[in-house]
C-alpha positions as CSV (number, residue, x, y, z in Angstrom):
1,X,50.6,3.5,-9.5
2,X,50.3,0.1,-11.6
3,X,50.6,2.0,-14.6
4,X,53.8,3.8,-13.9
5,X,55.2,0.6,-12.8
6,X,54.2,-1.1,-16.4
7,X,55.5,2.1,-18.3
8,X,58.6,1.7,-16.3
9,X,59.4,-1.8,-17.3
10,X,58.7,-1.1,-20.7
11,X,60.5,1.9,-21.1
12,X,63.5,-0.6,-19.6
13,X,62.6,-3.6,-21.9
14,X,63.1,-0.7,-24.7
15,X,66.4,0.6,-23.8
16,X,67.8,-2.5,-23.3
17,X,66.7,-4.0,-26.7
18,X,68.0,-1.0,-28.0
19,X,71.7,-1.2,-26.1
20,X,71.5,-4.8,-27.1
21,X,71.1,-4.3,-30.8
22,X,73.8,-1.6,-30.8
23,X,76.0,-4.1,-29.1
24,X,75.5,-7.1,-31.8
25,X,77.1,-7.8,-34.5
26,X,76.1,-6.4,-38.0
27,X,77.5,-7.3,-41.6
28,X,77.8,-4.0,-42.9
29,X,79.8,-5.4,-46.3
30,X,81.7,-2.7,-46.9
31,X,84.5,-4.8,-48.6
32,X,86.5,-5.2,-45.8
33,X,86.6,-8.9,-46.2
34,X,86.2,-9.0,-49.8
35,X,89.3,-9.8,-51.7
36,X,90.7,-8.6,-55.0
37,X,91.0,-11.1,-57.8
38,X,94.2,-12.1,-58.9
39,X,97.1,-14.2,-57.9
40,X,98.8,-13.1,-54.6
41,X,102.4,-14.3,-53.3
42,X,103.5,-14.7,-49.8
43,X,106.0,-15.9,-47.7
44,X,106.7,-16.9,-44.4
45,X,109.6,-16.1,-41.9
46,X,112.9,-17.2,-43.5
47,X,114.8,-19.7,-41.5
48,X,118.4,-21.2,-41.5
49,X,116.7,-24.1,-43.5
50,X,114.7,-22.3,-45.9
51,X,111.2,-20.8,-45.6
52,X,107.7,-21.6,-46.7
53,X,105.7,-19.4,-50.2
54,X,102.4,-19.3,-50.7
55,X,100.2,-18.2,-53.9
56,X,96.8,-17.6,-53.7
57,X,94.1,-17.0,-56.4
58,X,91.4,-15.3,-55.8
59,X,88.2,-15.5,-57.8
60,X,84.9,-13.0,-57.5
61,X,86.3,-12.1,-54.2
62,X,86.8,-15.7,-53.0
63,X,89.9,-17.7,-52.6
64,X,89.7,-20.4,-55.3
65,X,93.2,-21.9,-55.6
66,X,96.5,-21.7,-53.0
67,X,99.6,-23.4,-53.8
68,X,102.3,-23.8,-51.4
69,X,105.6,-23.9,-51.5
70,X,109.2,-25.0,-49.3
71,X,112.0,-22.8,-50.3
72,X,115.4,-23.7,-49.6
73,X,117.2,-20.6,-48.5
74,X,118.4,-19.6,-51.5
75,X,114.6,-19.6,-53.1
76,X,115.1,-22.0,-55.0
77,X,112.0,-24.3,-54.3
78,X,112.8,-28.1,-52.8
79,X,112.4,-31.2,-54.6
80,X,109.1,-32.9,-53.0
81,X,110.7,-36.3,-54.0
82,X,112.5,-36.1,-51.2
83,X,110.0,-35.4,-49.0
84,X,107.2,-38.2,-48.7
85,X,107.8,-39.2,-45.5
86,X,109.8,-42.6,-46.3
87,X,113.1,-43.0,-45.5
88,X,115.9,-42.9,-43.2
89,X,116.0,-38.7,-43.3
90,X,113.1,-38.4,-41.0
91,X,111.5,-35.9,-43.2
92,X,107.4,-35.5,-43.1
93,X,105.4,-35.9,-46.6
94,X,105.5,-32.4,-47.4
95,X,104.7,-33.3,-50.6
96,X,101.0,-34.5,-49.4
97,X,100.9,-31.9,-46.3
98,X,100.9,-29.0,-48.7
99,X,98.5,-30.7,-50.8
100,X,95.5,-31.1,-47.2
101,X,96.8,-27.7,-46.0
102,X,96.2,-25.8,-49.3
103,X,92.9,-27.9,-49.6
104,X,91.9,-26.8,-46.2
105,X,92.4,-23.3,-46.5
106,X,90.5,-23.0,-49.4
107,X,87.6,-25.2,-48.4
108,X,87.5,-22.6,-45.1
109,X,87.9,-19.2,-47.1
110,X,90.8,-18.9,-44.2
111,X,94.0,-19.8,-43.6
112,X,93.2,-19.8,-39.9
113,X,93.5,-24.0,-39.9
114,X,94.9,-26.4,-37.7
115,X,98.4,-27.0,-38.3
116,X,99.7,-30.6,-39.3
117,X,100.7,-32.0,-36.4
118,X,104.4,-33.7,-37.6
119,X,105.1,-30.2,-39.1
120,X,104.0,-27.5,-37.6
121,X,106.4,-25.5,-38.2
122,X,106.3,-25.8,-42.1
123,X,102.4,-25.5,-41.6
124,X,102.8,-22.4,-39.5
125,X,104.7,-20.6,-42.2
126,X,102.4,-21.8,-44.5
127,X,99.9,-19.9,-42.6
128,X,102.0,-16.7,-42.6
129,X,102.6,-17.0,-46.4
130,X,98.7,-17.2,-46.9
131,X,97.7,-14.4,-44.8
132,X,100.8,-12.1,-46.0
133,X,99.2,-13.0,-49.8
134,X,96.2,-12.4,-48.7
135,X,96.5,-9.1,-47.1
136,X,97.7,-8.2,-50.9
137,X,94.4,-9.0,-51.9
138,X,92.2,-6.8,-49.6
C-alpha cells in the first residue's frame, strides 16, 4: 500500500515536470528574430503636419545604426535648426530627441522604448517607422 502511494506521487511529480517543460519557453532560433543586413526605411502615419522616417541598419543580424527623421508633408525632411526647444514657437528639441530615441533603440535591439515625454507623438511615430523598417528586415 505504501508503495503504490510512492509510485503514485512520482508518477505525478513526472507528468507534471513533463507538462511544465512543454509549457516553458524554448529558443528554438529558427531566424525568426534574426534580421537581414542592410539598410531598412520606414515611416510612420502621415499627419496634417508631416510624419516621422526611420532608417535602420542592420549588421550580422543586429540593429547597429537607426536614424530618424521629421518629414514635412510634402517629404521633404524639416530643418532641425528650428527645432531645439528655444524659442517662442513652443517646439520640443527634436533635434536631440531623435538623437536619445535612436540611441535607445539601438542600445535595446528594440524599438519598443519609452516615448519622450514632451513628444510623444513624434516619438510614437518614430516607433512605427522603426518597426515598419524593421519588419523589412526579417
Amino acid at each position: 500500500k505504501q508503495f503504490r502511494r510512492i509510485a503514485l506521487i512520482a508518477l505525478v511529480i513526472v507528468v507534471l515536470t513533463f507538462t511544465l517543460t512543454a509549457c516553458g519557453s524554448s529558443d528554438t532560433s529558427d531566424g525568426d528574430d534574426v534580421y537581414k543586413d542592410g539598410t531598412y526605411t520606414g515611416e510612420g502615419e502621415k499627419r496634417e503636419f508631416g510624419y516621422e522616417a526611420a532608417e535602420v541598419t542592420i549588421e550580422d543580424g543586429k540593429i547597429v545604426g537607426i536614424v530618424l527623421k521629421r518629414m514635412t508633408p510634402e517629404g521633404e525632411e524639416v530643418d532641425y535648426d528650428e527645432w531645439t526647444g528655444e524659442g517662442a514657437d513652443g517646439k520640443p528639441n527634436l533635434k536631440q530627441f531623435r538623437e536619445d530615441l535612436a540611441e535607445e533603440m539601438v542600445a535595446n535591439q528594440s524599438y519598443e522604448v519609452d516615448a519622450i515625454a514632451t513628444a510623444t507623438e513624434t516619438s510614437e511615430g518614430w516607433k512605427q517607422a522603426v518597426k515598419e523598417a524593421l519588419d523589412k528586415a526579417k
